[in-house]
PDB file of C-alpha atoms in Angstrom:
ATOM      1  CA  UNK A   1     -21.078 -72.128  28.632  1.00  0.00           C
ATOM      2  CA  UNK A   2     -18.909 -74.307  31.065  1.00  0.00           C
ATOM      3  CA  UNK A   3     -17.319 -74.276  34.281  1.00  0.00           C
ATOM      4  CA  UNK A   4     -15.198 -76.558  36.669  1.00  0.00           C
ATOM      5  CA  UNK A   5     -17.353 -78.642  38.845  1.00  0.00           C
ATOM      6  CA  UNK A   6     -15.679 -77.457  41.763  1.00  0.00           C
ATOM      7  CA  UNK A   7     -16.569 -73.841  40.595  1.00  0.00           C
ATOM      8  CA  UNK A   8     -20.072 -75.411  39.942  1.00  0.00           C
ATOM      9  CA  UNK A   9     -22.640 -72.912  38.300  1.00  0.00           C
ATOM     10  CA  UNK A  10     -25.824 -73.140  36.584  1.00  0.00           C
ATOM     11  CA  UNK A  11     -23.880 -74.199  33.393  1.00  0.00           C
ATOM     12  CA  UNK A  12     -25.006 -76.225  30.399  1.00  0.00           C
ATOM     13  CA  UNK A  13     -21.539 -78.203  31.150  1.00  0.00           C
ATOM     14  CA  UNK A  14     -19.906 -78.944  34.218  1.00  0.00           C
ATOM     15  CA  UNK A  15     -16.701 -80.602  33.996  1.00  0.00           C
ATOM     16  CA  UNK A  16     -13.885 -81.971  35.984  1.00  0.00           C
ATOM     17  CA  UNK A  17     -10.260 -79.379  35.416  1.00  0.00           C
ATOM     18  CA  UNK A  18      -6.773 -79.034  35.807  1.00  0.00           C
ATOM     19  CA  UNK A  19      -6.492 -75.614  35.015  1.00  0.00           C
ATOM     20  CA  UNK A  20      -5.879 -75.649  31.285  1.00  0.00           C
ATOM     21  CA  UNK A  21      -8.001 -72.530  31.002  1.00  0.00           C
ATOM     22  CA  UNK A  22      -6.360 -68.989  30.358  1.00  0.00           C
ATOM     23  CA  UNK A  23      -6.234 -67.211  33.491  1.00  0.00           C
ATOM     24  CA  UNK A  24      -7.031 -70.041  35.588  1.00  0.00           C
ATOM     25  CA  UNK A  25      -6.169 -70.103  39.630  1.00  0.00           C
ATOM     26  CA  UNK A  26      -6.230 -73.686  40.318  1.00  0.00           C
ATOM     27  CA  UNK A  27      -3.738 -76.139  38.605  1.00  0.00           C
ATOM     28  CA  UNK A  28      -4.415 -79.348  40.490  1.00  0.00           C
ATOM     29  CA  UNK A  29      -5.841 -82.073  38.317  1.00  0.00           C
ATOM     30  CA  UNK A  30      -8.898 -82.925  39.556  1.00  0.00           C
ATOM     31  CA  UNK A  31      -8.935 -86.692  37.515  1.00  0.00           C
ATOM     32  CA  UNK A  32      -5.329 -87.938  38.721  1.00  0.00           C
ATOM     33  CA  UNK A  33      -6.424 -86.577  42.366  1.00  0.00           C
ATOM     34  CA  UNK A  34      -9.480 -88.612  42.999  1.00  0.00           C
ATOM     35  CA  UNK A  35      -7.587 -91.637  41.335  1.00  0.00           C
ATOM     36  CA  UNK A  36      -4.883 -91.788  43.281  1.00  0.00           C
ATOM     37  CA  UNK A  37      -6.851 -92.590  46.534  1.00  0.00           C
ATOM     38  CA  UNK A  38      -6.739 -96.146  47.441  1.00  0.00           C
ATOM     39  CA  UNK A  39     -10.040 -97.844  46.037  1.00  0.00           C
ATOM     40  CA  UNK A  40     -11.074 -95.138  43.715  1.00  0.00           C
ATOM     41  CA  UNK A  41     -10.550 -95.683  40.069  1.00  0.00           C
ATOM     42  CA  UNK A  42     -12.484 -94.498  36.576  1.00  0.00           C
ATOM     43  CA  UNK A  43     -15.030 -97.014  35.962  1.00  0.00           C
ATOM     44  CA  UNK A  44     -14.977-100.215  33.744  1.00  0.00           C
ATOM     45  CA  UNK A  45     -15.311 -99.761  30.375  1.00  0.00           C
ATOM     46  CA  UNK A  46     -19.188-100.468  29.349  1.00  0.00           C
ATOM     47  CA  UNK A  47     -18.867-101.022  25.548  1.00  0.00           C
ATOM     48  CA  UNK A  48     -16.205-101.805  22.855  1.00  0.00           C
ATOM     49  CA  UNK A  49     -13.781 -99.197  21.551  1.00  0.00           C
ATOM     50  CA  UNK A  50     -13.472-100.568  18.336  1.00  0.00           C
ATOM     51  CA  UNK A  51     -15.212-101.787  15.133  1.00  0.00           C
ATOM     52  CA  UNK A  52     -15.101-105.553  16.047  1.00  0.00           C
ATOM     53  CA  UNK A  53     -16.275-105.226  19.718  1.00  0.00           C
ATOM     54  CA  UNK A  54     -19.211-103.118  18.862  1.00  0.00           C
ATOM     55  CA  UNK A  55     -22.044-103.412  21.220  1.00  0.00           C
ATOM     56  CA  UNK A  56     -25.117-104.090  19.077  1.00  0.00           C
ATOM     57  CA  UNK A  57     -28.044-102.012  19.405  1.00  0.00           C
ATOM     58  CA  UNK A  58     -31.841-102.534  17.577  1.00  0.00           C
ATOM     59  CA  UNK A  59     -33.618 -99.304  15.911  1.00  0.00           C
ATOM     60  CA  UNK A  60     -37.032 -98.974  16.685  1.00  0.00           C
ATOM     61  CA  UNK A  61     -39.636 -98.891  13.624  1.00  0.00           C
ATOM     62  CA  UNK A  62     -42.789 -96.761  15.875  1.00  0.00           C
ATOM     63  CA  UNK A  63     -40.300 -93.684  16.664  1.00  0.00           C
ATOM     64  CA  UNK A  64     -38.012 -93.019  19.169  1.00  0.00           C
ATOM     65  CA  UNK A  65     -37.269 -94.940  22.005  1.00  0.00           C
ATOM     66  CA  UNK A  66     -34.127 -95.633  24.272  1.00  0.00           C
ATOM     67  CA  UNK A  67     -31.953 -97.920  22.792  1.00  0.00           C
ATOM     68  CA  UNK A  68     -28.779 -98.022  24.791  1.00  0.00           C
ATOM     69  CA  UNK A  69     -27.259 -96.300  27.669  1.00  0.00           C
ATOM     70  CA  UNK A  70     -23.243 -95.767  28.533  1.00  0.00           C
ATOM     71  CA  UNK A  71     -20.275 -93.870  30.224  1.00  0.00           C
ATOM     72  CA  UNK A  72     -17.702 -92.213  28.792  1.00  0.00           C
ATOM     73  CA  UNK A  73     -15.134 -93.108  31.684  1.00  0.00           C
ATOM     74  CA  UNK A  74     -11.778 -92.100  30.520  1.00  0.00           C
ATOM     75  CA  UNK A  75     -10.317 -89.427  27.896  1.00  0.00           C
ATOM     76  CA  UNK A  76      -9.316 -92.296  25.661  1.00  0.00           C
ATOM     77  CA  UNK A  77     -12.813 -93.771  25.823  1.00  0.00           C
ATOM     78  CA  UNK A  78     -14.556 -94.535  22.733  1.00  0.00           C
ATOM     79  CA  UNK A  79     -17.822 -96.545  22.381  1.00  0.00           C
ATOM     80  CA  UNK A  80     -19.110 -98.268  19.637  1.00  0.00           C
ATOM     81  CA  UNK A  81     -22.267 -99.877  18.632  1.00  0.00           C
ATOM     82  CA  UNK A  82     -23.547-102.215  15.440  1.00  0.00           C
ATOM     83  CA  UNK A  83     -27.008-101.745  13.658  1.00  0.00           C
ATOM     84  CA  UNK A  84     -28.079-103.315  10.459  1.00  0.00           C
ATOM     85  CA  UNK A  85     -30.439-101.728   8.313  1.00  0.00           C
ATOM     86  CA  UNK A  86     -33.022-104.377   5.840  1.00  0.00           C
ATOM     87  CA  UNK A  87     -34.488-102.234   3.864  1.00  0.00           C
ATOM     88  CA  UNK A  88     -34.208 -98.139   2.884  1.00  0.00           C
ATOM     89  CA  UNK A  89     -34.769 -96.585   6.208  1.00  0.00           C
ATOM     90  CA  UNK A  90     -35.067 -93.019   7.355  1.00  0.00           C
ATOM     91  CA  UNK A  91     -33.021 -93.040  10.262  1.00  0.00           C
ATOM     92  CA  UNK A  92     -33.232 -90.776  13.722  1.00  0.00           C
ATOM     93  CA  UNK A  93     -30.432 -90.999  16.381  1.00  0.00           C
ATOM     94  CA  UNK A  94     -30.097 -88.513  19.221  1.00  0.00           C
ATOM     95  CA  UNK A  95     -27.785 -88.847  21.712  1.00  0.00           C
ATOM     96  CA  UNK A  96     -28.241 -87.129  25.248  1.00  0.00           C
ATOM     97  CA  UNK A  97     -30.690 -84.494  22.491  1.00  0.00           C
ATOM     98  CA  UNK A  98     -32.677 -83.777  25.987  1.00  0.00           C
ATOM     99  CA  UNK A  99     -29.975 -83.301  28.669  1.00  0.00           C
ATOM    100  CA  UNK A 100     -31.286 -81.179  31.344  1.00  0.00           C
ATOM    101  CA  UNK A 101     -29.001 -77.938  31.557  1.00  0.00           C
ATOM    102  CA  UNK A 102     -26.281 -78.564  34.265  1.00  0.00           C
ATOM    103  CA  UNK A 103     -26.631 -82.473  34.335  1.00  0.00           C
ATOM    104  CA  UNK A 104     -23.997 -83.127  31.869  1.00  0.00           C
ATOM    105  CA  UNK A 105     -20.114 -83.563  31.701  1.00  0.00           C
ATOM    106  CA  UNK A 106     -19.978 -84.911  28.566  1.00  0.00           C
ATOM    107  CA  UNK A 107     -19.941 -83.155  25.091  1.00  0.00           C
ATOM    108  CA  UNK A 108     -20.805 -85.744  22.629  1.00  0.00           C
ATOM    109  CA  UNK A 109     -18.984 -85.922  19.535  1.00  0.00           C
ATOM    110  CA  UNK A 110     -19.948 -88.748  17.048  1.00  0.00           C
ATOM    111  CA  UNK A 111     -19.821 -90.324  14.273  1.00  0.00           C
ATOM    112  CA  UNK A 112     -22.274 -92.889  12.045  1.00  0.00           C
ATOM    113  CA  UNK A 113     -19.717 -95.398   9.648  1.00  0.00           C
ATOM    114  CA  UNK A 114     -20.534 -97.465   6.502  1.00  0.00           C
ATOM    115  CA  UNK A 115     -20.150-101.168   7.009  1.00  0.00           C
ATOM    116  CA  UNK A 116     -16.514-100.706   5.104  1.00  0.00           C
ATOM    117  CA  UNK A 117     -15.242 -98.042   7.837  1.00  0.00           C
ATOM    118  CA  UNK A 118     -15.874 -94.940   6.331  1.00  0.00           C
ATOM    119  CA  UNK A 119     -17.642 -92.343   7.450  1.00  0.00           C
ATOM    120  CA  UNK A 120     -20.935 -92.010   6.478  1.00  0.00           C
ATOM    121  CA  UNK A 121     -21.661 -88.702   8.800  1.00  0.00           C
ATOM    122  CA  UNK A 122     -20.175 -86.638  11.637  1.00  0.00           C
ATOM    123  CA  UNK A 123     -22.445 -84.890  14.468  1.00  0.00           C
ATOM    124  CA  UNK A 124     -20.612 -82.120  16.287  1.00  0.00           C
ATOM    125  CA  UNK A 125     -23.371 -79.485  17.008  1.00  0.00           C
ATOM    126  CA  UNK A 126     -22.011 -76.219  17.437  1.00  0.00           C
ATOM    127  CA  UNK A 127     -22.798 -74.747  20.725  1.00  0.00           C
ATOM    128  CA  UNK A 128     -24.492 -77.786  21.889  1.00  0.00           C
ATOM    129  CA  UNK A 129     -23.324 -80.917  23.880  1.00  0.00           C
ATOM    130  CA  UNK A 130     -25.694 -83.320  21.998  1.00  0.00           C
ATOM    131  CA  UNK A 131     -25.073 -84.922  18.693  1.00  0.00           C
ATOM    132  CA  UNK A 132     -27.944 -86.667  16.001  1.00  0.00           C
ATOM    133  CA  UNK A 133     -28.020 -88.237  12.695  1.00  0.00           C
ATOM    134  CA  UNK A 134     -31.677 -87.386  10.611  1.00  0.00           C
ATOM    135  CA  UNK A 135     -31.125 -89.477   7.057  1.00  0.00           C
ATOM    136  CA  UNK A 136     -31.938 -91.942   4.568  1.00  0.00           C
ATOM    137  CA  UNK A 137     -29.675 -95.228   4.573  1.00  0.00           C
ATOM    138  CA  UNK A 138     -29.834 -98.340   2.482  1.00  0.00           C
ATOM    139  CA  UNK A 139     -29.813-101.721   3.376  1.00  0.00           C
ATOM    140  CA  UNK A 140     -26.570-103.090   5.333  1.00  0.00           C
ATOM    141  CA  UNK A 141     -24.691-103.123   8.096  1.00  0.00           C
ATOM    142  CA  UNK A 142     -23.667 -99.664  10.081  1.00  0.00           C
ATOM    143  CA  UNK A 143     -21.584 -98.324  12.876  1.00  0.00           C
ATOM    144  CA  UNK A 144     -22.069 -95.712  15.585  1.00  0.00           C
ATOM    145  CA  UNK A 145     -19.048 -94.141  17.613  1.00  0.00           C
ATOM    146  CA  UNK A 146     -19.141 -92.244  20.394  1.00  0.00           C
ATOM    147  CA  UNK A 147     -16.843 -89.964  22.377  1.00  0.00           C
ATOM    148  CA  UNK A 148     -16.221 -86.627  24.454  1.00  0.00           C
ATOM    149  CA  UNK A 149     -14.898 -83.580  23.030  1.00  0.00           C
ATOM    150  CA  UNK A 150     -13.521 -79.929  23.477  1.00  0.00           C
ATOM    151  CA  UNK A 151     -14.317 -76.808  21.560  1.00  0.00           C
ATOM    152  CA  UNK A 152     -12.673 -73.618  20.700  1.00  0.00           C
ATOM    153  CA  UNK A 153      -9.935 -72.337  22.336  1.00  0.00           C
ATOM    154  CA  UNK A 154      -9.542 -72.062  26.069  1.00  0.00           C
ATOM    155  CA  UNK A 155      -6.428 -70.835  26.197  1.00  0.00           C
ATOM    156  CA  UNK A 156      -7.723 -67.846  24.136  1.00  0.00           C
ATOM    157  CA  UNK A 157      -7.922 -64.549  25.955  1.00  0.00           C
ATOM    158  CA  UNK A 158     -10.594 -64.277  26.739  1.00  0.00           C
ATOM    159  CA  UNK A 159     -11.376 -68.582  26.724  1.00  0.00           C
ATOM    160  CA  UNK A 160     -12.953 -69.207  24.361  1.00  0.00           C
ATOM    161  CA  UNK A 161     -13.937 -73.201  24.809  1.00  0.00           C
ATOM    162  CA  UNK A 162     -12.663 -75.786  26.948  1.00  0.00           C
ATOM    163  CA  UNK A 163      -9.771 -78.779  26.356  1.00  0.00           C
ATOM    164  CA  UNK A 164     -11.223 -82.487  26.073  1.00  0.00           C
ATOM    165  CA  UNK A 165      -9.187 -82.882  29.580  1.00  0.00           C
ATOM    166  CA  UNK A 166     -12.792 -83.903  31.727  1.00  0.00           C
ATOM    167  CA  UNK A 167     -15.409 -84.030  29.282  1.00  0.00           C
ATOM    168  CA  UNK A 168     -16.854 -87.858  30.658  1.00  0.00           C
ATOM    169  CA  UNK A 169     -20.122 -89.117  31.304  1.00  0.00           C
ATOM    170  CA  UNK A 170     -23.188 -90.434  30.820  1.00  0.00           C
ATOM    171  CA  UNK A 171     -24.842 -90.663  27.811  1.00  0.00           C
ATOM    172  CA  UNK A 172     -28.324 -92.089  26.460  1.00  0.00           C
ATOM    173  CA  UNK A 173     -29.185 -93.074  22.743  1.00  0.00           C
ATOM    174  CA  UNK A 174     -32.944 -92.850  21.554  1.00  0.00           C
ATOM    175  CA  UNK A 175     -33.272 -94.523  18.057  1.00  0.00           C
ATOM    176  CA  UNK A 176     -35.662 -94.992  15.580  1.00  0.00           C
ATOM    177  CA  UNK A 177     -35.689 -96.580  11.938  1.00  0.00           C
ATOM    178  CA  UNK A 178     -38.494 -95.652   9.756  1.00  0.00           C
ATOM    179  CA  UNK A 179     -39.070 -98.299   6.605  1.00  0.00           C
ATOM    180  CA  UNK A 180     -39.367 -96.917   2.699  1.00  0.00           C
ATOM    181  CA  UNK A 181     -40.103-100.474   2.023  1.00  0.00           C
ATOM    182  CA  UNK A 182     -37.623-102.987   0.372  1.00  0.00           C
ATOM    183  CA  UNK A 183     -35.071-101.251  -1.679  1.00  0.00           C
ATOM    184  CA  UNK A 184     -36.797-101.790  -5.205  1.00  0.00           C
ATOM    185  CA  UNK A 185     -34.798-104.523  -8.139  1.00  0.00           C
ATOM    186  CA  UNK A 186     -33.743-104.437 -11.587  1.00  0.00           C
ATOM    187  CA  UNK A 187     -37.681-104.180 -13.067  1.00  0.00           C
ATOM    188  CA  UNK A 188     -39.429-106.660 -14.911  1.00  0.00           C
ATOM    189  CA  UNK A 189     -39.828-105.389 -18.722  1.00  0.00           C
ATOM    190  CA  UNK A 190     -43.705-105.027 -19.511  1.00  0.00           C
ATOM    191  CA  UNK A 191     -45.291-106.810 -21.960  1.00  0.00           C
ATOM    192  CA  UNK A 192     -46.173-105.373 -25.123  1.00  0.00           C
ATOM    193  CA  UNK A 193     -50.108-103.951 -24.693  1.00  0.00           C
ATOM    194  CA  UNK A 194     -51.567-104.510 -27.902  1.00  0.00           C
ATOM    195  CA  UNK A 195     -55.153-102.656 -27.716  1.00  0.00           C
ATOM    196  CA  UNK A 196     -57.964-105.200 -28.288  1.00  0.00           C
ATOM    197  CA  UNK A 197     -60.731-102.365 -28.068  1.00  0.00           C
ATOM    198  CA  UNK A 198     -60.179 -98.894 -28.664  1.00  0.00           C
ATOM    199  CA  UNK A 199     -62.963 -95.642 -28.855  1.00  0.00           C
ATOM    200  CA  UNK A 200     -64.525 -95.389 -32.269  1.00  0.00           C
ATOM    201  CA  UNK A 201     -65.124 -92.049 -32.061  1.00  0.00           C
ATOM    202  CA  UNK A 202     -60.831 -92.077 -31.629  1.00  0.00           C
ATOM    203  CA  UNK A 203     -60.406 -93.541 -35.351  1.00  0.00           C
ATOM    204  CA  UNK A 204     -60.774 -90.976 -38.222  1.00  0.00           C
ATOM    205  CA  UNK A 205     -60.327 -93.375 -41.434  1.00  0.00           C
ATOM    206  CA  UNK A 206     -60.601 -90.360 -43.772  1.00  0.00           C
ATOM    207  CA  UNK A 207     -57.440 -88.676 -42.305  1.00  0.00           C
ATOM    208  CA  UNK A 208     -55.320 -91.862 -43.419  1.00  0.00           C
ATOM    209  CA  UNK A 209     -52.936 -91.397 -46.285  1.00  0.00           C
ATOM    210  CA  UNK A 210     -54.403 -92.638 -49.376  1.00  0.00           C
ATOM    211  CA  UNK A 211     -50.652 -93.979 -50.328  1.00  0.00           C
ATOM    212  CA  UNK A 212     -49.975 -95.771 -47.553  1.00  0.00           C
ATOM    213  CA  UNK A 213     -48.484 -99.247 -47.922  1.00  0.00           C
ATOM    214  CA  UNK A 214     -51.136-102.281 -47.922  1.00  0.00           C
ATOM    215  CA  UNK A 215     -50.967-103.651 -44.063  1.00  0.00           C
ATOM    216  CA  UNK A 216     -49.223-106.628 -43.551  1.00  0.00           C
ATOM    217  CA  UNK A 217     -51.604-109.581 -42.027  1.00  0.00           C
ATOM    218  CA  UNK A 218     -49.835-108.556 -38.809  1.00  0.00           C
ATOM    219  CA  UNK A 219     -50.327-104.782 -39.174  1.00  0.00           C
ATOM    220  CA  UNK A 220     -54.432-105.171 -40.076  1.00  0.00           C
ATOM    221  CA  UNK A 221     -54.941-107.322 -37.015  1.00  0.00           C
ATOM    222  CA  UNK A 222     -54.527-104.171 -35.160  1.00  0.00           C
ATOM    223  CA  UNK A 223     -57.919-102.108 -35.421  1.00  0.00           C
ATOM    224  CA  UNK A 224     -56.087 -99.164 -35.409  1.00  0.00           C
ATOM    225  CA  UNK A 225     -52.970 -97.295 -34.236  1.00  0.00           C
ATOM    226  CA  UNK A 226     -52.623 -96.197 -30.954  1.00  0.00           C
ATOM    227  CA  UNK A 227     -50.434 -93.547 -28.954  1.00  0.00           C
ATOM    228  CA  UNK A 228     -47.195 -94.332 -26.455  1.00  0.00           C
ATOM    229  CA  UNK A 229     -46.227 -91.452 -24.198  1.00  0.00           C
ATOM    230  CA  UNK A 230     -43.963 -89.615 -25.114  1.00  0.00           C
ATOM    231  CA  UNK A 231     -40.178 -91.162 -24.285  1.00  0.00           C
ATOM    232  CA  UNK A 232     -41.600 -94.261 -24.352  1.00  0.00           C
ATOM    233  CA  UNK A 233     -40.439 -97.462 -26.572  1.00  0.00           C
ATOM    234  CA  UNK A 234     -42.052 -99.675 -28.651  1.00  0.00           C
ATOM    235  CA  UNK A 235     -42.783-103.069 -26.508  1.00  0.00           C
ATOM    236  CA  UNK A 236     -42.902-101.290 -23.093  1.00  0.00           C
ATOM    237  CA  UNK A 237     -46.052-100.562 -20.972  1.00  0.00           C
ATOM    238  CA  UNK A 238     -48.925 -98.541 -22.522  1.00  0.00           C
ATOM    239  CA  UNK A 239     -51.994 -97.321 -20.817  1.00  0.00           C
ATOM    240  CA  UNK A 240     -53.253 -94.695 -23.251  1.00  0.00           C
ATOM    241  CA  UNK A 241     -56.515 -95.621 -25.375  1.00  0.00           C
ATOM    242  CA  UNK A 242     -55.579 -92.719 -27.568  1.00  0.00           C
ATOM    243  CA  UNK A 243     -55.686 -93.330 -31.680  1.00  0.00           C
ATOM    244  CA  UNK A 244     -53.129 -91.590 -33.617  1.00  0.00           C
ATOM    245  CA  UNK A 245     -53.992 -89.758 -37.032  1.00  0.00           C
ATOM    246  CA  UNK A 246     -52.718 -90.843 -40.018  1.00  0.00           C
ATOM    247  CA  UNK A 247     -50.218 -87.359 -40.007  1.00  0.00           C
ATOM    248  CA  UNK A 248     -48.269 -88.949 -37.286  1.00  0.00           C
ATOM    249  CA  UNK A 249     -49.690 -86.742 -34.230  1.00  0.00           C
ATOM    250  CA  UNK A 250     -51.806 -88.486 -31.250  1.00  0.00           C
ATOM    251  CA  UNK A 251     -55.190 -87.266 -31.386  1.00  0.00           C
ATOM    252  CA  UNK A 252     -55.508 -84.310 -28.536  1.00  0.00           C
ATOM    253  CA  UNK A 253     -52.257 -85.043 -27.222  1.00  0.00           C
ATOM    254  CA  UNK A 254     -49.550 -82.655 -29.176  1.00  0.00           C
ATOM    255  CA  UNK A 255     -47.042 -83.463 -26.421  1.00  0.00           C
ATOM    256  CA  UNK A 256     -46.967 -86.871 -27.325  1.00  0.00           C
ATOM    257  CA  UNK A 257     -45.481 -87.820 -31.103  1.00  0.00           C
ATOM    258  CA  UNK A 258     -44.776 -91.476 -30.851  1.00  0.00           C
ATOM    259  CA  UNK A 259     -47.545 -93.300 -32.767  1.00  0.00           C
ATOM    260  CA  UNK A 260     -47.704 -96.809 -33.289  1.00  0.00           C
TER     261      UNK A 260
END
């Protein structure tokens, strides 16, 4: 819900008007009437409006705190901040998430952008004038944008929204950025386990093939065959103490059929 300031009520949003409301009694435009007085203007813009004047902000790794304030001055206004991520990072940003109802004029509509300009996420919140990003980025450089919006359809009868027209204001950004750890490599290949000891009671000798081919010098150094999960490759990492039978099956482990 919304109303003209100069119709103030107990409102979530109060904004300045010029009547671009259907049935509305008062055309005057509020903005270009307090502008045109001598001395009064719309504030200086407070941060960048594009990629390469981004204001950078830091994300804070205990939880949320305030990272950056600003105005949204003038219709055209658009503010934009830098952040770099160094390692996989759950990130939370909430912008004006706690506005008390009737402070506001400003209905935030952002957006969070890769480091190559696209977007990565949009935060309009229906039916709400505050905007957040809750998710999981990698490593690298992003971008936050900031700016007022309308919604639905005030010329609809009845309205049914309200135009962009005096949606400005203050805004606050609490930030946080939450570590996974550093963003894991291409692995190092494990080295092949042979067993050097494994559980007598694992080796049954009289379940062996009695045509089996004679053991190569390399084959008898083993003292007997051992299991790999099953998936896994000959040469990769093996933690299982498990002998095989001579039928091919790992001892008490039907779900695994590699032996080796």
């Amino acid at each position: 819900q919304w109303c003209p300031i100069m119709g103030w009520g107990a409102w979530s949003l109060n904004v300045w008007s010029k009547g671009d409301y259907f049935d509305a009694t008062n055309s005057q435009d509020d903005l270009a009437k307090i502008t045109s007085v001598p001395g009064v203007g719309y504030r200086n813009d407070d941060h960048g409006n594009t990629v390469p004047n981004a204001t950078a902000i830091s994300l804070s790794d205990t939880g949320l705190e305030l990272s950056v304030e600003g105005i949204i001055s003038e219709n055209e206004d658009i503010d934009f901040f830098a952040f770099t991520i160094t390692d996989e990072s759950l990130i939370n940003i909430s912008i004006n998430e706690n506005v008390v109802i009737g402070a506001s004029n400003l209905d935030v509509y952002a957006i969070l952008y890769n480091a190559d300009g696209s977007h990565n996420q949009i935060s309009n919140q229906t039916h709400k004038i505050s905007a957040s990003f809750d998710t999981l980025l990698s490593p690298g450089d992003y971008y936050l944008s900031i700016e007022g919006t309308g919604w639905g359809d005030p010329m609809n009868n009845p309205p049914m929204g309200y135009s962009d027209y005096g949606i400005l204001g203050h805004y606050s950004i609490l930030a946080s950025a939450m570590s996974n750890g550093p963003s894991p490599g291409v692995p190092t290949r494990c080295p092949t386990m042979t067993p050097s000891v494994l559980p007598s009671e694992s080796y049954v000798p009289s379940l062996r093939p009695t045509s089996l081919p004679s053991q190569s010098p390399t084959e008898s150094a083993m003292p007997a065959k051992y299991c790999l999960p099953a998936g896994a490759v000959e040469g990769g990492c093996d933690d299982s103490t498990e002998c095989c039978s001579g039928l091919g099956n790992c001892k008490g482990k039907p779900g695994n059929q590699q032996c080796k």
